[in-house]
Amino acid sequence: FYSLSNLPGTENGLTQSVEPSETGGVPTDFGVDGGLVDGSIGRSLSYKEWNLALYGVQTTMDADLGGGWSLDLGHSFQQAREHYPNRLDIRSTEVDFSDLPLQIASDRASLGPFSGTLPGALLPASVGVTFFQRGGRFDDQSEQTVYANVRKQVEFGNGDKLEFKAGTYLRFIDQGSDNVATRWSVLAGQSVSFGDFMSDSPAMVRDGIYFGSLSDFDRAHGLLDANPGKFGPAQVFYQRGVDVAADFTADVTIQAYYGMATWRHGPFTVIGGGRFETAKTSFERLGEDAGMGLQRFEGSSSHFLPSIHLRYDITPELVARASWSNTTARPDPENVYANESRDDVARTITRPNPGLEPLTSENFDASLDWYFGPLSYLSVGAFKKNIDNYPLVTQSNVTIDGELY
């Protein structure tokens, strides 16, 4: 085993957002001493348990075939696991407030100071709950590689050395995401506030400034378990629920053939070669609309990637290097084929791009390295990269049913 790790943990967080009111779409202007402000406050509480693990195994075999020929075979396997078996997310409504003092600091603004108790709008019991989510998420990825290389070494009478190497490898990459979650909203006629998910500790006020409240996960879980009649199914994003729509499996198969030659002549070393690589991807997910069932998508790409590397030992301590190479990187299948994700609370929509192509790069590198000690060296280098199909995340606004996303 070359890597074996397992990291369990938990996370409990409370986020709060205070939005000052705007006049004509422009934030209210305050002086250096602050002033009274109108606005709204909202809260969200999240708790999750996680278990992260990475493990793998690698096996190699080398054989000397005689006459300068050698063979090496290998197999490697690794798996990464990211599991969140227990998760709870609670979101609140927004509560309006007016005429609350706002204190301006050099780099931030804070509500306050307050004398005595907090204003009613800031008390957790004044903030209603819209929905909560309970469930888990299980993400897994494994990678398996099988390779074979054959080498031939030739030595000449003048001390020159020539080595040929050719080989192939086959790589299998499996990814999957399994979401098991249920979304619920507060039923009509019921009253549930964010204060029901807070501890008995008072809101945090220091030097008269409001900092927030303390969350209590055990109390939140107990409330949900003891009052199932207050909550009902919530169709928040998709008719089936966003978590089911986020499930997917992806398989990538990469096959490559490569050859290279290394020539050593005195202080000169030249390495040249190329690799031809093909990749086939299959992706399976639920359809965009309810009732469509599973949908399968397939794609493929191929590239020839030549390179040449030069080295010159000016002195035993001073080495010059230069290279020209070509590389490629495929986009994450989830960014190409996954379902659109829509959050009606945060007003965001995330869409994949089925037209994403593999990134390709032509690279030029040069460096001068000075080795002045057993563990010390000084390096000066320059590079240039010509990159095509670089993936970018773009943002735009869209109006759906009168709401801006």
Tab-separated table of C-alpha atoms in Angstrom:
chain	number	residue	atom	x	y	z
A	1	PHE	CA	0.000	0.000	0.000
A	2	TYR	CA	1.531	3.278	-1.017
A	3	SER	CA	-1.266	5.394	0.468
A	4	LEU	CA	-3.835	4.611	3.111
A	5	SER	CA	-5.727	7.339	4.916
A	6	ASN	CA	-9.091	7.867	6.537
A	7	LEU	CA	-10.275	11.215	7.906
A	8	PRO	CA	-13.610	11.410	9.771
A	9	GLY	CA	-14.987	14.712	11.000
A	10	THR	CA	-17.989	16.932	11.650
A	11	GLU	CA	-18.932	20.503	10.841
A	12	ASN	CA	-21.597	22.728	12.359
A	13	GLY	CA	-22.037	26.241	11.014
A	14	LEU	CA	-24.467	29.143	11.237
A	15	THR	CA	-24.498	31.874	8.601
A	16	GLN	CA	-26.361	35.149	8.868
A	17	SER	CA	-26.909	37.843	6.283
A	18	VAL	CA	-27.937	41.429	6.984
A	19	GLU	CA	-29.031	43.480	3.975
A	20	PRO	CA	-29.441	47.275	4.324
A	21	SER	CA	-32.312	48.716	2.367
A	22	GLU	CA	-31.805	50.532	-0.921
A	23	THR	CA	-33.313	53.725	-2.252
A	24	GLY	CA	-33.987	53.576	-5.963
A	25	GLY	CA	-31.668	50.597	-6.307
A	26	VAL	CA	-28.771	52.497	-4.703
A	27	PRO	CA	-27.535	51.504	-1.214
A	28	THR	CA	-28.319	54.096	1.431
A	29	ASP	CA	-25.352	56.416	1.992
A	30	PHE	CA	-24.105	56.818	5.561
A	31	GLY	CA	-21.551	59.099	7.086
A	32	VAL	CA	-18.446	58.076	8.983
A	33	ASP	CA	-20.473	57.797	12.202
A	34	GLY	CA	-23.097	55.518	10.696
A	35	GLY	CA	-26.772	56.131	11.225
A	36	LEU	CA	-30.152	54.431	11.360
A	37	VAL	CA	-30.780	51.786	8.736
A	38	ASP	CA	-33.688	49.793	7.329
A	39	GLY	CA	-33.130	46.307	5.953
A	40	SER	CA	-33.682	42.596	6.502
A	41	ILE	CA	-31.932	39.648	8.122
A	42	GLY	CA	-31.881	35.966	7.181
A	43	ARG	CA	-30.223	32.878	8.623
A	44	SER	CA	-29.155	29.413	7.523
A	45	LEU	CA	-27.914	26.550	9.685
A	46	SER	CA	-25.942	23.595	8.331
A	47	TYR	CA	-24.510	20.510	9.960
A	48	LYS	CA	-22.731	17.620	8.286
A	49	GLU	CA	-20.648	14.617	9.179
A	50	TRP	CA	-18.002	13.540	6.699
A	51	ASN	CA	-15.671	10.666	6.083
A	52	LEU	CA	-12.803	11.161	3.640
A	53	ALA	CA	-10.560	8.295	2.581
A	54	LEU	CA	-7.831	7.617	0.021
A	55	TYR	CA	-6.167	4.265	-0.500
A	56	GLY	CA	-4.419	2.357	-3.241
A	57	VAL	CA	-1.978	-0.340	-4.262
A	58	GLN	CA	0.720	-0.555	-6.953
A	59	THR	CA	2.535	-3.569	-8.421
A	60	THR	CA	5.481	-3.506	-10.862
A	61	MET	CA	7.664	-6.137	-12.552
A	62	ASP	CA	10.959	-5.585	-14.405
A	63	ALA	CA	12.680	-8.147	-16.623
A	64	ASP	CA	16.114	-8.092	-18.311
A	65	LEU	CA	15.686	-9.801	-21.688
A	66	GLY	CA	19.377	-9.687	-22.628
A	67	GLY	CA	21.134	-7.968	-25.523
A	68	GLY	CA	20.253	-4.537	-24.077
A	69	TRP	CA	16.504	-5.260	-24.080
A	70	SER	CA	14.323	-4.939	-20.989
A	71	LEU	CA	10.632	-5.119	-20.170
A	72	ASP	CA	8.632	-3.576	-17.357
A	73	LEU	CA	4.964	-4.179	-16.542
A	74	GLY	CA	2.808	-2.510	-13.946
A	75	HIS	CA	-0.623	-2.135	-12.424
A	76	SER	CA	-1.916	0.521	-10.043
A	77	PHE	CA	-5.234	1.150	-8.354
A	78	GLN	CA	-6.410	3.979	-6.138
A	79	GLN	CA	-9.763	5.038	-4.781
A	80	ALA	CA	-10.920	8.277	-3.184
A	81	ARG	CA	-14.042	8.467	-1.069
A	82	GLU	CA	-15.891	11.569	0.101
A	83	HIS	CA	-18.970	10.641	2.117
A	84	TYR	CA	-21.374	12.856	4.053
A	85	PRO	CA	-23.645	10.301	5.734
A	86	ASN	CA	-25.569	12.746	7.965
A	87	ARG	CA	-26.501	16.241	6.855
A	88	LEU	CA	-28.987	18.861	7.998
A	89	ASP	CA	-29.605	22.198	6.279
A	90	ILE	CA	-32.135	24.744	7.558
A	91	ARG	CA	-33.030	27.991	5.804
A	92	SER	CA	-35.016	30.910	7.117
A	93	THR	CA	-37.263	33.579	5.775
A	94	GLU	CA	-36.085	37.186	5.760
A	95	VAL	CA	-37.294	39.496	8.491
A	96	ASP	CA	-37.512	43.223	7.881
A	97	PHE	CA	-36.243	45.747	10.409
A	98	SER	CA	-36.184	49.527	10.524
A	99	ASP	CA	-34.404	52.319	12.394
A	100	LEU	CA	-31.608	50.156	13.766
A	101	PRO	CA	-28.234	51.784	14.462
A	102	LEU	CA	-25.409	50.993	12.042
A	103	GLN	CA	-21.813	51.483	13.175
A	104	ILE	CA	-19.177	52.114	10.505
A	105	ALA	CA	-15.630	50.804	11.025
A	106	SER	CA	-12.630	51.181	8.732
A	107	ASP	CA	-13.315	47.933	6.885
A	108	ARG	CA	-16.827	46.833	7.905
A	109	ALA	CA	-20.206	47.921	9.174
A	110	SER	CA	-21.987	46.355	12.166
A	111	LEU	CA	-25.467	46.700	13.616
A	112	GLY	CA	-25.356	48.398	17.004
A	113	PRO	CA	-24.574	49.468	19.591
A	114	PHE	CA	-27.677	48.436	21.493
A	115	SER	CA	-28.553	49.236	25.049
A	116	GLY	CA	-30.305	46.510	27.001
A	117	THR	CA	-31.925	43.655	25.063
A	118	LEU	CA	-31.657	43.082	21.331
A	119	PRO	CA	-34.353	44.512	19.031
A	120	GLY	CA	-37.090	41.997	18.296
A	121	ALA	CA	-36.166	41.643	14.605
A	122	LEU	CA	-32.733	40.267	15.541
A	123	LEU	CA	-33.980	37.639	17.977
A	124	PRO	CA	-33.794	34.099	16.491
A	125	ALA	CA	-37.416	33.492	17.494
A	126	SER	CA	-38.461	36.281	15.082
A	127	VAL	CA	-36.974	34.554	12.034
A	128	GLY	CA	-39.252	31.945	10.488
A	129	VAL	CA	-38.069	28.702	8.896
A	130	THR	CA	-38.897	27.979	5.244
A	131	PHE	CA	-37.503	24.469	4.766
A	132	PHE	CA	-34.897	22.010	5.917
A	133	GLN	CA	-33.089	19.115	4.293
A	134	ARG	CA	-31.917	15.857	5.825
A	135	GLY	CA	-29.860	13.225	4.088
A	136	GLY	CA	-26.387	12.479	2.822
A	137	ARG	CA	-24.102	12.520	-0.169
A	138	PHE	CA	-21.663	9.824	-1.271
A	139	ASP	CA	-18.993	10.660	-3.869
A	140	ASP	CA	-16.542	8.000	-5.051
A	141	GLN	CA	-13.778	7.961	-7.647
A	142	SER	CA	-11.431	5.148	-8.597
A	143	GLU	CA	-8.593	4.954	-11.099
A	144	GLN	CA	-6.928	1.813	-12.419
A	145	THR	CA	-3.942	1.730	-14.789
A	146	VAL	CA	-2.200	-1.140	-16.579
A	147	TYR	CA	0.982	-0.431	-18.539
A	148	ALA	CA	3.787	-2.178	-20.429
A	149	ASN	CA	7.112	-0.742	-21.637
A	150	VAL	CA	9.946	-2.223	-23.677
A	151	ARG	CA	13.426	-0.646	-23.758
A	152	LYS	CA	16.552	-1.049	-25.868
A	153	GLN	CA	19.939	0.435	-24.934
A	154	VAL	CA	22.839	0.859	-27.332
A	155	GLU	CA	26.340	2.028	-26.379
A	156	PHE	CA	28.800	3.289	-29.015
A	157	GLY	CA	32.557	3.139	-28.956
A	158	ASN	CA	32.931	6.922	-28.546
A	159	GLY	CA	30.902	6.813	-25.308
A	160	ASP	CA	27.582	7.876	-26.827
A	161	LYS	CA	24.467	6.167	-25.520
A	162	LEU	CA	21.137	5.686	-27.270
A	163	GLU	CA	18.001	4.355	-25.575
A	164	PHE	CA	14.672	3.538	-27.232
A	165	LYS	CA	11.482	3.116	-25.271
A	166	ALA	CA	8.002	2.220	-26.469
A	167	GLY	CA	4.916	1.285	-24.559
A	168	THR	CA	1.231	1.499	-23.961
A	169	TYR	CA	-1.094	2.009	-21.054
A	170	LEU	CA	-4.790	1.563	-20.417
A	171	ARG	CA	-6.487	3.649	-17.725
A	172	PHE	CA	-10.012	3.278	-16.324
A	173	ILE	CA	-11.558	6.111	-14.306
A	174	ASP	CA	-14.906	5.663	-12.552
A	175	GLN	CA	-16.803	8.495	-10.847
A	176	GLY	CA	-20.126	8.505	-9.097
A	177	SER	CA	-22.307	10.665	-6.886
A	178	ASP	CA	-25.231	9.274	-4.902
A	179	ASN	CA	-27.447	11.759	-3.080
A	180	VAL	CA	-30.023	10.552	-0.587
A	181	ALA	CA	-31.880	13.510	0.839
A	182	THR	CA	-35.395	14.647	1.582
A	183	ARG	CA	-36.499	18.273	1.484
A	184	TRP	CA	-39.309	19.466	3.731
A	185	SER	CA	-41.063	22.776	4.229
A	186	VAL	CA	-43.108	24.117	7.121
A	187	LEU	CA	-46.739	23.129	6.608
A	188	ALA	CA	-49.441	25.759	6.364
A	189	GLY	CA	-50.877	26.762	9.720
A	190	GLN	CA	-47.701	25.772	11.558
A	191	SER	CA	-45.254	28.130	13.225
A	192	VAL	CA	-41.549	27.241	13.366
A	193	SER	CA	-38.903	29.873	14.018
A	194	PHE	CA	-35.142	29.862	13.839
A	195	GLY	CA	-35.130	30.227	17.609
A	196	ASP	CA	-36.297	26.597	17.802
A	197	PHE	CA	-32.881	25.594	16.396
A	198	MET	CA	-30.829	27.848	18.680
A	199	SER	CA	-29.372	27.043	22.062
A	200	ASP	CA	-30.631	28.744	25.215
A	201	SER	CA	-27.607	31.027	25.157
A	202	PRO	CA	-28.461	34.671	24.459
A	203	ALA	CA	-27.443	36.313	21.222
A	204	MET	CA	-23.789	37.260	21.141
A	205	VAL	CA	-23.364	40.949	21.896
A	206	ARG	CA	-19.924	42.341	22.630
A	207	ASP	CA	-19.423	45.970	23.528
A	208	GLY	CA	-22.974	46.615	22.416
A	209	ILE	CA	-22.338	45.192	18.892
A	210	TYR	CA	-24.478	42.336	17.516
A	211	PHE	CA	-22.475	39.326	16.349
A	212	GLY	CA	-25.110	36.604	16.003
A	213	SER	CA	-26.470	33.570	17.815
A	214	LEU	CA	-25.343	30.078	18.709
A	215	SER	CA	-26.704	27.035	16.894
A	216	ASP	CA	-27.591	23.757	18.584
A	217	PHE	CA	-27.663	20.772	16.224
A	218	ASP	CA	-28.949	18.277	18.801
A	219	ARG	CA	-31.849	20.573	19.600
A	220	ALA	CA	-32.598	20.994	15.898
A	221	HIS	CA	-32.621	17.256	15.247
A	222	GLY	CA	-34.774	16.691	18.305
A	223	LEU	CA	-37.308	19.263	17.159
A	224	LEU	CA	-37.618	17.707	13.705
A	225	ASP	CA	-37.930	14.186	15.091
A	226	ALA	CA	-40.524	15.169	17.696
A	227	ASN	CA	-42.712	17.261	15.384
A	228	PRO	CA	-43.108	15.463	12.048
A	229	GLY	CA	-46.587	16.952	11.666
A	230	LYS	CA	-45.156	20.447	11.269
A	231	PHE	CA	-43.283	19.614	8.071
A	232	GLY	CA	-44.194	18.259	4.652
A	233	PRO	CA	-42.466	17.454	1.333
A	234	ALA	CA	-41.022	20.527	-0.417
A	235	GLN	CA	-40.613	20.629	-4.186
A	236	VAL	CA	-37.894	23.248	-4.135
A	237	PHE	CA	-35.884	22.907	-7.347
A	238	TYR	CA	-37.061	19.955	-9.436
A	239	GLN	CA	-40.285	18.023	-9.291
A	240	ARG	CA	-38.286	15.025	-8.119
A	241	GLY	CA	-35.982	17.036	-5.841
A	242	VAL	CA	-32.593	18.419	-6.777
A	243	ASP	CA	-30.616	15.749	-4.962
A	244	VAL	CA	-31.988	12.864	-7.004
A	245	ALA	CA	-31.370	14.871	-10.173
A	246	ALA	CA	-27.727	15.332	-9.112
A	247	ASP	CA	-27.000	11.585	-9.084
A	248	PHE	CA	-24.649	10.436	-11.827
A	249	THR	CA	-22.090	7.841	-12.844
A	250	ALA	CA	-19.224	8.531	-15.236
A	251	ASP	CA	-16.706	6.169	-16.840
A	252	VAL	CA	-13.597	7.321	-18.716
A	253	THR	CA	-11.336	4.916	-20.614
A	254	ILE	CA	-7.968	6.230	-21.803
A	255	GLN	CA	-5.655	4.292	-24.095
A	256	ALA	CA	-2.260	5.600	-25.130
A	257	TYR	CA	0.662	4.469	-27.287
A	258	TYR	CA	4.002	6.218	-26.983
A	259	GLY	CA	7.585	6.055	-28.119
A	260	MET	CA	10.706	8.004	-27.234
A	261	ALA	CA	14.439	8.042	-27.787
A	262	THR	CA	17.225	9.386	-25.557
A	263	TRP	CA	20.664	10.255	-26.962
A	264	ARG	CA	23.585	11.155	-24.724
A	265	HIS	CA	26.706	12.645	-26.303
A	266	GLY	CA	29.194	14.068	-23.853
A	267	PRO	CA	27.517	17.026	-22.085
A	268	PHE	CA	24.520	16.909	-24.444
A	269	THR	CA	21.304	14.983	-23.806
A	270	VAL	CA	18.411	14.964	-26.262
A	271	ILE	CA	15.054	13.315	-25.537
A	272	GLY	CA	12.372	13.191	-28.205
A	273	GLY	CA	9.138	11.325	-28.596
A	274	GLY	CA	5.387	11.416	-28.914
A	275	ARG	CA	2.215	9.961	-27.454
A	276	PHE	CA	-1.059	9.181	-29.190
A	277	GLU	CA	-3.940	9.165	-26.730
A	278	THR	CA	-7.638	8.370	-27.082
A	279	ALA	CA	-10.297	8.893	-24.435
A	280	LYS	CA	-13.870	7.629	-24.350
A	281	THR	CA	-16.386	8.948	-21.814
A	282	SER	CA	-19.810	7.661	-20.843
A	283	PHE	CA	-22.082	9.553	-18.458
A	284	GLU	CA	-25.404	8.426	-17.024
A	285	ARG	CA	-27.912	10.581	-15.121
A	286	LEU	CA	-31.627	11.111	-14.694
A	287	GLY	CA	-33.401	13.107	-17.371
A	288	GLU	CA	-34.064	16.825	-17.040
A	289	ASP	CA	-37.801	16.261	-16.488
A	290	ALA	CA	-39.695	13.865	-14.252
A	291	GLY	CA	-40.529	10.555	-15.880
A	292	MET	CA	-37.718	10.644	-18.431
A	293	GLY	CA	-35.742	7.948	-16.626
A	294	LEU	CA	-32.005	7.452	-17.060
A	295	GLN	CA	-30.164	9.182	-19.894
A	296	ARG	CA	-26.775	8.127	-21.226
A	297	PHE	CA	-24.276	10.365	-22.995
A	298	GLU	CA	-21.072	9.355	-24.750
A	299	GLY	CA	-18.112	11.311	-26.064
A	300	SER	CA	-14.583	10.699	-27.328
A	301	SER	CA	-11.409	12.578	-28.174
A	302	SER	CA	-7.945	11.788	-29.521
A	303	HIS	CA	-4.672	13.722	-29.554
A	304	PHE	CA	-1.103	13.305	-30.745
A	305	LEU	CA	1.310	14.910	-28.293
A	306	PRO	CA	4.947	15.264	-29.501
A	307	SER	CA	7.783	16.675	-27.379
A	308	ILE	CA	11.528	17.276	-27.380
A	309	HIS	CA	13.802	18.050	-24.420
A	310	LEU	CA	17.395	19.334	-24.508
A	311	ARG	CA	20.017	19.409	-21.760
A	312	TYR	CA	23.574	20.752	-21.817
A	313	ASP	CA	25.945	20.409	-18.860
A	314	ILE	CA	28.012	23.589	-19.166
A	315	THR	CA	29.942	22.515	-16.056
A	316	PRO	CA	29.195	19.807	-13.478
A	317	GLU	CA	27.426	22.531	-11.439
A	318	LEU	CA	25.789	24.583	-14.240
A	319	VAL	CA	23.060	22.983	-16.411
A	320	ALA	CA	21.008	24.520	-19.239
A	321	ARG	CA	17.658	23.030	-20.254
A	322	ALA	CA	15.097	23.722	-22.988
A	323	SER	CA	11.979	21.897	-24.115
A	324	TRP	CA	8.993	21.964	-26.443
A	325	SER	CA	5.981	19.852	-25.518
A	326	ASN	CA	2.251	19.420	-26.045
A	327	THR	CA	-0.248	18.493	-23.344
A	328	THR	CA	-3.984	18.022	-22.990
A	329	ALA	CA	-6.531	17.927	-20.151
A	330	ARG	CA	-10.112	16.740	-20.364
A	331	PRO	CA	-12.972	18.611	-18.646
A	332	ASP	CA	-14.726	17.062	-15.672
A	333	PRO	CA	-17.590	14.948	-17.096
A	334	GLU	CA	-19.935	16.515	-14.517
A	335	ASN	CA	-19.284	19.950	-16.077
A	336	VAL	CA	-20.275	18.588	-19.489
A	337	TYR	CA	-23.233	16.270	-18.982
A	338	ALA	CA	-24.780	16.941	-15.542
A	339	ASN	CA	-28.279	18.294	-14.993
A	340	GLU	CA	-28.937	21.972	-14.597
A	341	SER	CA	-28.993	22.942	-10.904
A	342	ARG	CA	-31.452	25.635	-9.832
A	343	ASP	CA	-31.647	27.233	-6.374
A	344	ASP	CA	-34.871	29.215	-5.963
A	345	VAL	CA	-33.753	30.593	-2.604
A	346	ALA	CA	-30.281	31.852	-3.561
A	347	ARG	CA	-31.604	32.759	-7.047
A	348	THR	CA	-28.815	30.916	-8.878
A	349	ILE	CA	-28.824	28.495	-11.807
A	350	THR	CA	-25.800	26.350	-12.655
A	351	ARG	CA	-25.673	24.880	-16.150
A	352	PRO	CA	-23.170	22.453	-17.679
A	353	ASN	CA	-21.778	22.930	-21.174
A	354	PRO	CA	-22.077	19.911	-23.496
A	355	GLY	CA	-19.796	21.734	-25.956
A	356	LEU	CA	-16.736	21.732	-23.675
A	357	GLU	CA	-13.683	20.326	-25.451
A	358	PRO	CA	-10.380	19.071	-23.992
A	359	LEU	CA	-7.845	21.744	-23.156
A	360	THR	CA	-4.713	21.651	-25.317
A	361	SER	CA	-1.453	23.473	-24.672
A	362	GLU	CA	1.759	23.988	-26.635
A	363	ASN	CA	4.573	24.634	-24.144
A	364	PHE	CA	8.013	26.240	-24.485
A	365	ASP	CA	10.348	26.109	-21.471
A	366	ALA	CA	13.961	27.101	-20.822
A	367	SER	CA	16.003	27.263	-17.625
A	368	LEU	CA	19.535	27.678	-16.286
A	369	ASP	CA	20.284	25.822	-13.036
A	370	TRP	CA	23.286	26.304	-10.759
A	371	TYR	CA	23.907	23.538	-8.201
A	372	PHE	CA	26.196	25.007	-5.534
A	373	GLY	CA	25.671	22.487	-2.749
A	374	PRO	CA	24.423	18.976	-2.041
A	375	LEU	CA	20.913	20.306	-1.309
A	376	SER	CA	21.137	23.802	-2.787
A	377	TYR	CA	20.608	25.238	-6.242
A	378	LEU	CA	19.589	28.454	-7.972
A	379	SER	CA	17.348	28.347	-11.038
A	380	VAL	CA	16.318	30.986	-13.575
A	381	GLY	CA	13.683	30.046	-16.148
A	382	ALA	CA	11.197	31.273	-18.696
A	383	PHE	CA	8.164	29.670	-20.293
A	384	LYS	CA	5.420	30.300	-22.798
A	385	LYS	CA	2.178	28.363	-23.143
A	386	ASN	CA	-0.281	28.575	-26.017
A	387	ILE	CA	-3.538	27.270	-24.524
A	388	ASP	CA	-6.666	26.449	-26.492
A	389	ASN	CA	-10.124	25.553	-25.131
A	390	TYR	CA	-9.395	26.914	-21.661
A	391	PRO	CA	-12.603	26.413	-19.575
A	392	LEU	CA	-14.111	29.486	-17.939
A	393	VAL	CA	-17.105	30.028	-15.676
A	394	THR	CA	-19.340	32.774	-17.043
A	395	GLN	CA	-22.224	34.553	-15.338
A	396	SER	CA	-25.304	36.246	-16.742
A	397	ASN	CA	-28.743	37.336	-15.536
A	398	VAL	CA	-32.006	35.707	-16.560
A	399	THR	CA	-35.615	36.388	-15.499
A	400	ILE	CA	-37.883	33.388	-14.797
A	401	ASP	CA	-41.525	33.925	-13.755
A	402	GLY	CA	-40.696	37.530	-12.888
A	403	GLU	CA	-37.742	36.583	-10.658
A	404	LEU	CA	-34.161	37.605	-11.446
A	405	TYR	CA	-31.565	34.818	-11.309
